[in-house]
Amino acid sequence: MSLTRIAVIGGTGPQGRGLAYRLAHAGHAIVLGSRDAARAEAAAAELRQQLDGAEISGASNLDAAASAPVVLLAVPYDGHTELVTSLAGALAGKVVISCVNPLGFDKLGPFGLDVPAGSAAEEAAAIAGDATLVGAFHHLSAPLLLDPEADLSHEDVLVCGDDRAAKELVMGLAADVTGGRAVDAGRLRLARQLEPLTAVLISVNKRYKTRSGVAITGLTQASQGRVLA
Amino acid sequence: MSLTRIAVIGGTGPQGRGLAYRLAHAGHAIVLGSRDAARAEAAAAELRQQLDGAEISGASNLDAAASAPVVLLAVPYDGHTELVTSLAGALAGKVVISCVNPLGFDKLGPFGLDVPAGSAAEEAAAIAGDATLVGAFHHLSAPLLLDPEADLSHEDVLVCGDDRAAKELVMGLAADVTGGRAVDAGRLRLARQLEPLTAVLISVNKRYKTRSGVAITGLTQASQGRVLA
């Protein structure tokens, strides 16, 4: 797809760094955001070393969000409300991708948290009312994203959203990240299902000592990347 | 796996008939249950015609549940509480498999219903306290189950439960149903994620005009059927 500039909020965390690595590798310009701009710049420098010639910089979360037309929220759910509130102005008019997974952990393992808005993606949409939210990238393993040898092309990126053009853009980015297929999962509210599904994958990872992902069966080659919102 | 006798509650519905067809085809003895015993017997007669020599009978839901050591709940969520309450005595001491999907539909499409107990499987476990609940078979398409030509071996049956032996039994049945792989998804409470994931699949089906299913990536052949509860 055409190259774009993408701010990765929470870009020093494993999921953020992993997605930034893959997106930069595909040629997109990346601004890593962090609460601490110096930490973001250090993480950006590390990625620049790995990807010779890639356009990756670091900034505060707010400066990062303000600097790009596409903003990826790759933060823990803890603190999500406050963070999105602080960024709401900078997110206005932009495509905002949420890969936030509201999960809890106790002695029985991982579980999906109750989110008052239904899902983190819907919460962000409610707070940043002038942004166009798309849910995606919930199920990709951070270590695999960061591993140049890892082939992610057999994993499907499930994308949900209510805006067709934004969903198309994100599905293109998803194909850049995995080299495989993005699947239009439907409406944004289905993020309620996509986000906590990660609890199942973490549970499977623990049981089978692997890094699992999701694929959807029954889709033909012809349907790859088709958006029918 | 070793052959067993399985009662399919809601056995005249598409999911129940489909699972009964596949389980009977694998050699298990099936009792279809329905609110109306005569309807159950008619559906059983139809399946017997399709599967020459298969042991399939029909009965009221209560008589069906009372007659088998393994009971599969294949009913709509609407009326689930009352049904399980009415069967609780007959379910005591048994392995009870829930493939119940609490879903709602509105103009935006399918969505997961709020279930006070968290999931239908947990609700059944709370009501039928002396039964051992296992969640499975949520994501298999009923028309594909009923189609003798349909190959389901590429779909994973995600199985959740808190009892290791019961989960192993159900994973064996799952392999009989699909000819493929069952995946130990973890604790019973993860039914909260497995059940409404069906809303995503229905949404995908509508968008891509297909009958989708789920596969888990990152599992090796060696991990097939392994239970590590």
Short mmCIF file of C-alpha atoms in Angstrom, two decimals:
data_model
loop_
_atom_site.label_atom_id
_atom_site.label_comp_id
_atom_site.label_asym_id
_atom_site.label_seq_id
_atom_site.Cartn_x
_atom_site.Cartn_y
_atom_site.Cartn_z
CA MET A 1 0.00 0.00 0.00
CA SER A 2 1.02 3.65 -0.23
CA LEU A 3 3.45 4.69 2.46
CA THR A 4 2.25 6.76 5.35
CA ARG A 5 3.43 8.26 8.60
CA ILE A 6 2.31 6.36 11.67
CA ALA A 7 2.59 7.35 15.32
CA VAL A 8 2.88 4.38 17.67
CA ILE A 9 1.64 5.43 21.11
CA GLY A 10 3.23 3.19 23.72
CA GLY A 11 5.95 2.57 21.19
CA THR A 12 8.52 1.47 23.74
CA GLY A 13 6.40 -1.49 24.89
CA PRO A 14 6.86 -4.90 23.21
CA GLN A 15 3.67 -4.76 21.09
CA GLY A 16 4.34 -1.18 20.00
CA ARG A 17 7.97 -1.83 19.15
CA GLY A 18 7.08 -5.01 17.30
CA LEU A 19 4.44 -3.35 15.14
CA ALA A 20 6.72 -0.33 14.59
CA TYR A 21 9.51 -2.66 13.45
CA ARG A 22 7.30 -4.40 10.90
CA LEU A 23 5.68 -1.19 9.65
CA ALA A 24 9.06 0.53 9.28
CA HIS A 25 10.41 -2.53 7.51
CA ALA A 26 7.56 -2.14 5.01
CA GLY A 27 8.68 1.43 4.38
CA HIS A 28 6.34 3.50 6.52
CA ALA A 29 7.69 6.46 8.51
CA ILE A 30 7.29 5.79 12.22
CA VAL A 31 7.17 8.08 15.25
CA LEU A 32 7.47 6.10 18.45
CA GLY A 33 5.62 7.74 21.31
CA SER A 34 6.28 7.28 25.01
CA ARG A 35 5.48 9.13 28.22
CA ASP A 36 9.21 9.87 28.25
CA ALA A 37 10.40 11.39 24.96
CA ALA A 38 14.03 10.42 25.68
CA ARG A 39 13.02 6.77 26.12
CA ALA A 40 11.10 6.93 22.85
CA GLU A 41 14.12 8.35 21.07
CA ALA A 42 16.35 5.61 22.52
CA ALA A 43 13.94 2.91 21.31
CA ALA A 44 13.77 4.62 17.90
CA ALA A 45 17.58 4.65 17.68
CA GLU A 46 17.65 0.93 18.41
CA LEU A 47 15.12 0.21 15.66
CA ARG A 48 17.02 2.45 13.22
CA GLN A 49 20.12 0.32 13.86
CA GLN A 50 18.17 -2.85 13.06
CA LEU A 51 16.55 -1.36 9.98
CA ASP A 52 19.20 0.52 8.10
CA GLY A 53 17.74 3.61 6.43
CA ALA A 54 14.32 3.34 8.07
CA GLU A 55 12.60 6.58 9.05
CA ILE A 56 11.94 6.13 12.77
CA SER A 57 11.95 8.87 15.37
CA GLY A 58 10.88 9.18 18.98
CA ALA A 59 8.78 11.76 20.80
CA SER A 60 6.37 12.21 23.68
CA ASN A 61 3.06 10.44 23.14
CA LEU A 62 1.37 13.79 22.53
CA ASP A 63 3.95 15.05 20.05
CA ALA A 64 3.92 11.68 18.29
CA ALA A 65 0.11 11.68 17.99
CA ALA A 66 0.14 15.28 16.72
CA SER A 67 2.71 14.48 14.04
CA ALA A 68 1.03 11.69 12.07
CA PRO A 69 -2.25 11.12 10.20
CA VAL A 70 -2.46 7.54 11.48
CA VAL A 71 -2.07 6.80 15.18
CA LEU A 72 -1.68 3.33 16.65
CA LEU A 73 -2.59 2.88 20.31
CA ALA A 74 -0.34 0.12 21.65
CA VAL A 75 -0.66 0.71 25.37
CA PRO A 76 -1.73 -1.41 28.33
CA TYR A 77 -5.38 -0.98 29.26
CA ASP A 78 -4.32 0.25 32.67
CA GLY A 79 -4.25 4.03 32.26
CA HIS A 80 -5.98 3.88 28.85
CA THR A 81 -8.80 6.27 29.74
CA GLU A 82 -6.44 8.97 31.00
CA LEU A 83 -4.04 8.55 28.09
CA VAL A 84 -6.70 8.80 25.38
CA THR A 85 -8.26 11.77 27.17
CA SER A 86 -4.89 13.54 27.14
CA LEU A 87 -4.45 12.82 23.41
CA ALA A 88 -8.04 13.48 22.29
CA GLY A 89 -7.27 16.84 20.68
CA ALA A 90 -4.32 15.45 18.74
CA LEU A 91 -6.37 12.47 17.53
CA ALA A 92 -9.14 14.56 15.97
CA GLY A 93 -9.64 13.86 12.28
CA LYS A 94 -7.23 10.93 12.29
CA VAL A 95 -7.42 7.19 11.80
CA VAL A 96 -6.71 5.69 15.21
CA ILE A 97 -5.90 2.00 15.42
CA SER A 98 -6.41 0.27 18.76
CA CYS A 99 -4.66 -3.00 19.55
CA VAL A 100 -5.31 -2.57 23.26
CA ASN A 101 -6.20 -5.79 25.10
CA PRO A 102 -7.99 -5.23 28.42
CA LEU A 103 -6.81 -8.34 30.25
CA GLY A 104 -6.49 -9.37 33.86
CA PHE A 105 -4.40 -12.17 35.36
CA ASP A 106 -4.99 -14.17 38.51
CA LYS A 107 -4.05 -17.62 39.76
CA LEU A 108 -6.34 -19.23 37.17
CA GLY A 109 -4.58 -17.39 34.34
CA PRO A 110 -5.60 -14.63 31.96
CA PHE A 111 -9.12 -13.30 31.57
CA GLY A 112 -10.91 -10.45 29.81
CA LEU A 113 -11.60 -7.39 31.95
CA ASP A 114 -15.01 -5.77 32.08
CA VAL A 115 -14.77 -2.53 30.15
CA PRO A 116 -17.61 -0.05 30.77
CA ALA A 117 -17.64 1.08 27.11
CA GLY A 118 -17.64 -2.55 25.93
CA SER A 119 -14.08 -2.53 24.60
CA ALA A 120 -10.97 -0.38 24.69
CA ALA A 121 -11.53 0.57 21.04
CA GLU A 122 -15.06 1.78 21.79
CA GLU A 123 -13.79 3.62 24.85
CA ALA A 124 -11.24 5.45 22.71
CA ALA A 125 -13.95 6.24 20.16
CA ALA A 126 -16.16 7.69 22.89
CA ILE A 127 -13.35 9.83 24.37
CA ALA A 128 -11.77 10.96 21.08
CA GLY A 129 -15.06 11.65 19.34
CA ASP A 130 -13.46 13.25 16.28
CA ALA A 131 -11.14 10.32 15.59
CA THR A 132 -12.02 7.33 13.42
CA LEU A 133 -11.32 4.19 15.42
CA VAL A 134 -10.34 0.84 13.96
CA GLY A 135 -9.51 -2.27 16.01
CA ALA A 136 -6.69 -4.51 14.77
CA PHE A 137 -3.43 -6.30 15.65
CA HIS A 138 -4.73 -7.73 18.95
CA HIS A 139 -3.47 -11.26 18.40
CA LEU A 140 0.04 -10.95 16.99
CA SER A 141 2.79 -12.09 19.35
CA ALA A 142 5.18 -9.27 20.23
CA PRO A 143 8.30 -11.49 20.20
CA LEU A 144 7.35 -12.80 16.77
CA LEU A 145 6.77 -9.27 15.47
CA LEU A 146 10.27 -8.36 16.64
CA ASP A 147 11.88 -11.49 15.20
CA PRO A 148 13.06 -10.82 11.61
CA GLU A 149 13.01 -14.58 10.95
CA ALA A 150 9.43 -15.11 12.09
CA ASP A 151 6.92 -15.70 9.28
CA LEU A 152 3.55 -14.24 10.26
CA SER A 153 1.91 -14.70 6.88
CA HIS A 154 -0.26 -17.58 8.08
CA GLU A 155 -1.87 -15.46 10.79
CA ASP A 156 -4.97 -13.41 10.06
CA VAL A 157 -5.26 -9.85 11.33
CA LEU A 158 -8.89 -9.34 12.28
CA VAL A 159 -9.92 -5.75 11.67
CA CYS A 160 -13.09 -4.12 13.00
CA GLY A 161 -14.47 -0.65 12.48
CA ASP A 162 -17.42 1.37 11.32
CA ASP A 163 -15.65 3.47 8.66
CA ARG A 164 -14.97 1.69 5.41
CA ALA A 165 -12.06 3.84 4.19
CA ALA A 166 -10.29 3.69 7.55
CA LYS A 167 -10.75 -0.06 7.69
CA GLU A 168 -9.32 -0.42 4.18
CA LEU A 169 -6.28 1.61 5.18
CA VAL A 170 -5.70 -0.54 8.27
CA MET A 171 -6.18 -3.76 6.33
CA GLY A 172 -3.44 -2.57 4.00
CA LEU A 173 -1.14 -1.88 6.94
CA ALA A 174 -1.97 -5.32 8.36
CA ALA A 175 -0.87 -6.97 5.14
CA ASP A 176 2.37 -4.97 5.39
CA VAL A 177 2.91 -6.17 8.95
CA THR A 178 2.34 -9.89 8.41
CA GLY A 179 2.85 -10.37 4.69
CA GLY A 180 -0.43 -12.24 4.90
CA ARG A 181 -4.10 -11.57 5.10
CA ALA A 182 -6.33 -9.09 6.88
CA VAL A 183 -9.93 -10.07 7.54
CA ASP A 184 -12.78 -7.59 7.81
CA ALA A 185 -14.33 -8.78 11.07
CA GLY A 186 -17.17 -6.25 10.98
CA ARG A 187 -18.32 -3.44 13.21
CA LEU A 188 -16.17 -1.67 15.79
CA ARG A 189 -18.24 -3.13 18.62
CA LEU A 190 -16.88 -6.58 17.76
CA ALA A 191 -13.69 -5.36 19.43
CA ARG A 192 -15.51 -6.66 22.52
CA GLN A 193 -14.80 -10.11 21.16
CA LEU A 194 -11.43 -9.52 19.50
CA GLU A 195 -9.71 -7.89 22.48
CA PRO A 196 -10.30 -10.55 25.17
CA LEU A 197 -9.72 -13.39 22.71
CA THR A 198 -6.09 -12.65 23.52
CA ALA A 199 -6.73 -14.24 26.94
CA VAL A 200 -7.42 -17.52 25.13
CA LEU A 201 -4.22 -17.21 23.09
CA ILE A 202 -2.13 -16.52 26.22
CA SER A 203 -3.74 -19.54 27.85
CA VAL A 204 -2.91 -21.68 24.80
CA ASN A 205 0.66 -20.33 24.79
CA LYS A 206 1.13 -21.43 28.36
CA ARG A 207 -0.35 -24.88 27.81
CA TYR A 208 1.45 -25.66 24.56
CA LYS A 209 4.61 -23.61 25.14
CA THR A 210 4.18 -21.71 21.91
CA ARG A 211 3.27 -18.29 20.53
CA SER A 212 -0.15 -18.84 19.08
CA GLY A 213 -2.19 -16.71 16.74
CA VAL A 214 -5.52 -16.81 14.94
CA ALA A 215 -6.52 -17.82 11.44
CA ILE A 216 -10.01 -17.80 9.98
CA THR A 217 -10.98 -20.84 7.95
CA GLY A 218 -13.31 -20.82 4.98
CA LEU A 219 -11.92 -17.74 3.24
CA THR A 220 -10.70 -18.12 -0.31
CA GLN A 221 -7.70 -16.39 -1.78
CA ALA A 222 -10.11 -14.22 -3.72
CA SER A 223 -11.55 -12.70 -0.58
CA GLN A 224 -8.20 -11.45 0.71
CA GLY A 225 -8.38 -7.89 1.85
CA ARG A 226 -11.94 -7.40 0.70
CA VAL A 227 -13.85 -4.87 2.75
CA LEU A 228 -17.61 -5.14 2.77
CA ALA A 229 -18.51 -2.86 5.65
CA MET B 1 -11.56 -42.68 20.97
CA SER B 2 -13.66 -45.26 22.80
CA LEU B 3 -17.31 -45.15 21.86
CA THR B 4 -19.79 -43.64 24.22
CA ARG B 5 -23.46 -42.74 24.50
CA ILE B 6 -24.17 -39.06 24.04
CA ALA B 7 -27.41 -37.16 24.60
CA VAL B 8 -27.79 -34.12 22.38
CA ILE B 9 -30.14 -31.66 24.07
CA GLY B 10 -31.72 -29.44 21.46
CA GLY B 11 -30.96 -32.22 19.01
CA THR B 12 -33.52 -31.10 16.44
CA GLY B 13 -31.84 -27.73 15.92
CA PRO B 14 -29.21 -27.31 13.19
CA GLN B 15 -26.15 -27.31 15.52
CA GLY B 16 -27.46 -30.28 17.52
CA ARG B 17 -28.35 -32.31 14.44
CA GLY B 18 -25.02 -31.49 12.83
CA LEU B 19 -22.98 -32.57 15.83
CA ALA B 20 -25.18 -35.67 16.27
CA TYR B 21 -24.61 -36.59 12.64
CA ARG B 22 -20.84 -36.37 12.95
CA LEU B 23 -20.69 -38.15 16.32
CA ALA B 24 -22.95 -40.96 15.10
CA HIS B 25 -20.86 -41.25 11.95
CA ALA B 26 -17.84 -41.81 14.21
CA GLY B 27 -19.69 -44.67 15.88
CA HIS B 28 -21.08 -43.11 19.05
CA ALA B 29 -24.62 -43.92 20.17
CA ILE B 30 -26.77 -40.80 20.09
CA VAL B 31 -29.99 -39.83 21.82
CA LEU B 32 -31.48 -36.71 20.31
CA GLY B 33 -33.41 -34.69 22.84
CA SER B 34 -36.17 -32.19 22.13
CA ARG B 35 -38.97 -30.52 24.05
CA ASP B 36 -41.21 -32.72 21.90
CA ALA B 37 -40.20 -36.38 22.03
CA ALA B 38 -42.03 -37.13 18.77
CA ARG B 39 -40.07 -34.42 16.96
CA ALA B 40 -36.85 -35.85 18.37
CA GLU B 41 -37.76 -39.31 17.15
CA ALA B 42 -38.58 -37.95 13.68
CA ALA B 43 -35.19 -36.20 13.50
CA ALA B 44 -33.51 -39.39 14.73
CA ALA B 45 -35.25 -41.43 12.03
CA GLU B 46 -33.98 -38.99 9.41
CA LEU B 47 -30.40 -39.29 10.64
CA ARG B 48 -30.69 -43.09 10.79
CA GLN B 49 -31.64 -43.03 7.11
CA GLN B 50 -28.55 -40.98 6.26
CA LEU B 51 -26.25 -43.13 8.41
CA ASP B 52 -27.14 -46.72 7.76
CA GLY B 53 -26.75 -48.78 10.93
CA ALA B 54 -26.09 -45.85 13.24
CA GLU B 55 -27.54 -46.01 16.74
CA ILE B 56 -29.64 -42.86 16.99
CA SER B 57 -32.84 -42.49 18.95
CA GLY B 58 -35.07 -39.61 20.01
CA ALA B 59 -36.58 -38.68 23.37
CA SER B 60 -37.67 -35.74 25.46
CA ASN B 61 -34.77 -33.57 26.59
CA LEU B 62 -35.14 -34.92 30.13
CA ASP B 63 -35.25 -38.59 29.10
CA ALA B 64 -32.32 -38.03 26.74
CA ALA B 65 -30.22 -36.38 29.46
CA ALA B 66 -31.08 -39.15 31.92
CA SER B 67 -30.05 -41.87 29.46
CA ALA B 68 -26.42 -40.97 28.69
CA PRO B 69 -23.17 -40.35 30.59
CA VAL B 70 -22.24 -37.48 28.28
CA VAL B 71 -24.72 -34.71 27.56
CA LEU B 72 -24.27 -32.05 24.90
CA LEU B 73 -26.22 -28.82 25.33
CA ALA B 74 -26.96 -27.53 21.82
CA VAL B 75 -29.76 -25.11 22.54
CA PRO B 76 -30.31 -21.40 21.89
CA TYR B 77 -29.37 -19.19 24.83
CA ASP B 78 -32.94 -17.97 25.01
CA GLY B 79 -34.54 -20.28 27.59
CA HIS B 80 -31.16 -21.74 28.64
CA THR B 81 -31.55 -20.98 32.35
CA GLU B 82 -34.95 -22.67 32.56
CA LEU B 83 -33.86 -25.66 30.49
CA VAL B 84 -30.71 -26.38 32.51
CA THR B 85 -32.68 -25.92 35.73
CA SER B 86 -35.20 -28.52 34.55
CA LEU B 87 -32.40 -30.96 33.67
CA ALA B 88 -30.12 -30.33 36.67
CA GLY B 89 -30.99 -33.59 38.42
CA ALA B 90 -30.39 -35.66 35.29
CA LEU B 91 -27.05 -33.93 34.65
CA ALA B 92 -25.57 -34.76 38.06
CA GLY B 93 -22.32 -36.71 37.85
CA LYS B 94 -22.10 -36.34 34.08
CA VAL B 95 -19.83 -34.65 31.60
CA VAL B 96 -21.90 -31.84 30.12
CA ILE B 97 -20.65 -30.13 26.97
CA SER B 98 -21.95 -26.66 26.20
CA CYS B 99 -21.78 -25.26 22.69
CA VAL B 100 -24.33 -22.57 23.54
CA ASN B 101 -23.64 -19.16 21.98
CA PRO B 102 -25.40 -16.28 23.72
CA LEU B 103 -25.78 -13.93 20.75
CA GLY B 104 -28.02 -11.04 19.89
CA PHE B 105 -28.76 -9.54 16.48
CA ASP B 106 -29.76 -6.01 15.57
CA LYS B 107 -29.44 -3.77 12.53
CA LEU B 108 -25.64 -3.63 13.00
CA GLY B 109 -25.40 -7.40 12.93
CA PRO B 110 -24.53 -10.03 15.54
CA PHE B 111 -23.14 -9.29 18.99
CA GLY B 112 -22.39 -11.13 22.21
CA LEU B 113 -25.08 -10.92 24.88
CA ASP B 114 -24.27 -9.99 28.46
CA VAL B 115 -24.59 -13.17 30.51
CA PRO B 116 -24.82 -12.65 34.28
CA ALA B 117 -22.73 -15.79 35.00
CA GLY B 118 -20.11 -14.70 32.44
CA SER B 119 -20.94 -17.37 29.88
CA ALA B 120 -23.61 -19.96 29.16
CA ALA B 121 -21.18 -22.72 30.15
CA GLU B 122 -20.55 -21.12 33.54
CA GLU B 123 -24.28 -20.57 33.97
CA ALA B 124 -24.90 -24.27 33.37
CA ALA B 125 -22.11 -25.14 35.81
CA ALA B 126 -23.67 -22.92 38.46
CA ILE B 127 -27.17 -24.38 37.99
CA ALA B 128 -26.16 -28.04 37.56
CA GLY B 129 -23.61 -28.00 40.37
CA ASP B 130 -23.00 -31.75 40.26
CA ALA B 131 -22.23 -31.83 36.53
CA THR B 132 -18.77 -31.35 35.03
CA LEU B 133 -19.02 -28.64 32.39
CA VAL B 134 -16.83 -28.38 29.31
CA GLY B 135 -17.20 -25.73 26.61
CA ALA B 136 -16.61 -26.80 22.99
CA PHE B 137 -17.98 -26.83 19.44
CA HIS B 138 -18.99 -23.15 19.44
CA HIS B 139 -17.51 -22.30 16.06
CA LEU B 140 -18.40 -25.15 13.72
CA SER B 141 -20.89 -24.26 11.02
CA ALA B 142 -24.08 -26.30 11.28
CA PRO B 143 -24.54 -26.65 7.49
CA LEU B 144 -20.96 -27.91 7.18
CA LEU B 145 -21.47 -30.39 10.03
CA LEU B 146 -24.50 -31.76 8.18
CA ASP B 147 -22.74 -31.91 4.82
CA PRO B 148 -21.06 -35.31 4.36
CA GLU B 149 -18.74 -33.78 1.76
CA ALA B 150 -17.51 -30.95 3.99
CA ASP B 151 -13.97 -31.39 5.31
CA LEU B 152 -13.71 -29.83 8.77
CA SER B 153 -10.24 -31.14 9.56
CA HIS B 154 -8.61 -27.72 9.13
CA GLU B 155 -10.80 -26.16 11.82
CA ASP B 156 -9.73 -26.25 15.46
CA VAL B 157 -12.23 -27.09 18.17
CA LEU B 158 -11.37 -24.91 21.15
CA VAL B 159 -12.18 -26.72 24.38
CA CYS B 160 -12.35 -25.10 27.81
CA GLY B 161 -12.99 -26.61 31.21
CA ASP B 162 -11.68 -27.03 34.72
CA ASP B 163 -11.66 -30.84 34.85
CA ARG B 164 -8.81 -32.51 33.05
CA ALA B 165 -10.42 -35.91 32.43
CA ALA B 166 -13.64 -34.36 31.13
CA LYS B 167 -11.68 -32.07 28.86
CA GLU B 168 -9.70 -35.01 27.49
CA LEU B 169 -12.92 -36.88 26.74
CA VAL B 170 -14.38 -33.89 24.90
CA MET B 171 -11.16 -33.32 22.96
CA GLY B 172 -11.43 -36.90 21.78
CA LEU B 173 -15.03 -36.33 20.69
CA ALA B 174 -13.95 -33.14 18.91
CA ALA B 175 -11.39 -35.05 16.88
CA ASP B 176 -14.16 -37.52 15.97
CA VAL B 177 -16.39 -34.66 14.83
CA THR B 178 -13.90 -32.80 12.63
CA GLY B 179 -11.25 -35.40 11.85
CA GLY B 180 -8.85 -32.67 12.90
CA ARG B 181 -7.50 -31.09 16.02
CA ALA B 182 -8.88 -30.06 19.37
CA VAL B 183 -7.09 -27.33 21.29
CA ASP B 184 -7.08 -27.05 25.07
CA ALA B 185 -8.06 -23.38 25.43
CA GLY B 186 -7.83 -23.40 29.21
CA ARG B 187 -10.24 -22.75 32.05
CA LEU B 188 -14.02 -22.93 31.79
CA ARG B 189 -14.30 -19.18 32.33
CA LEU B 190 -12.68 -18.63 28.93
CA ALA B 191 -16.05 -19.68 27.53
CA ARG B 192 -16.72 -15.95 27.99
CA GLN B 193 -14.41 -15.44 25.04
CA LEU B 194 -15.20 -18.56 23.00
CA GLU B 195 -18.99 -18.18 22.98
CA PRO B 196 -19.32 -14.62 21.61
CA LEU B 197 -16.46 -15.12 19.15
CA THR B 198 -19.20 -16.71 17.09
CA ALA B 199 -20.56 -13.19 16.51
CA VAL B 200 -17.31 -12.39 14.68
CA LEU B 201 -17.61 -15.52 12.55
CA ILE B 202 -21.20 -14.73 11.61
CA SER B 203 -20.09 -11.22 10.70
CA VAL B 204 -17.27 -12.64 8.55
CA ASN B 205 -19.71 -15.09 6.93
CA LYS B 206 -21.96 -12.25 5.89
CA ARG B 207 -19.13 -10.10 4.55
CA TYR B 208 -17.31 -12.84 2.65
CA LYS B 209 -20.31 -15.05 1.80
CA THR B 210 -18.71 -18.10 3.36
CA ARG B 211 -18.94 -20.40 6.37
CA SER B 212 -15.94 -19.46 8.42
CA GLY B 213 -14.30 -21.21 11.32
CA VAL B 214 -11.31 -20.78 13.60
CA ALA B 215 -7.81 -22.21 13.54
CA ILE B 216 -5.03 -21.53 16.02
CA THR B 217 -1.61 -20.86 14.54
CA GLY B 218 1.68 -21.79 16.17
CA LEU B 219 0.74 -25.30 17.28
CA THR B 220 2.88 -28.15 16.06
CA GLN B 221 1.60 -31.55 15.07
CA ALA B 222 3.11 -32.86 18.30
CA SER B 223 0.82 -30.75 20.43
CA GLN B 224 -2.36 -32.18 18.92
CA GLY B 225 -4.86 -33.13 21.55
CA ARG B 226 -2.49 -32.47 24.43
CA VAL B 227 -4.27 -31.46 27.62
CA LEU B 228 -2.29 -29.49 30.14
CA ALA B 229 -5.05 -28.23 32.41
#
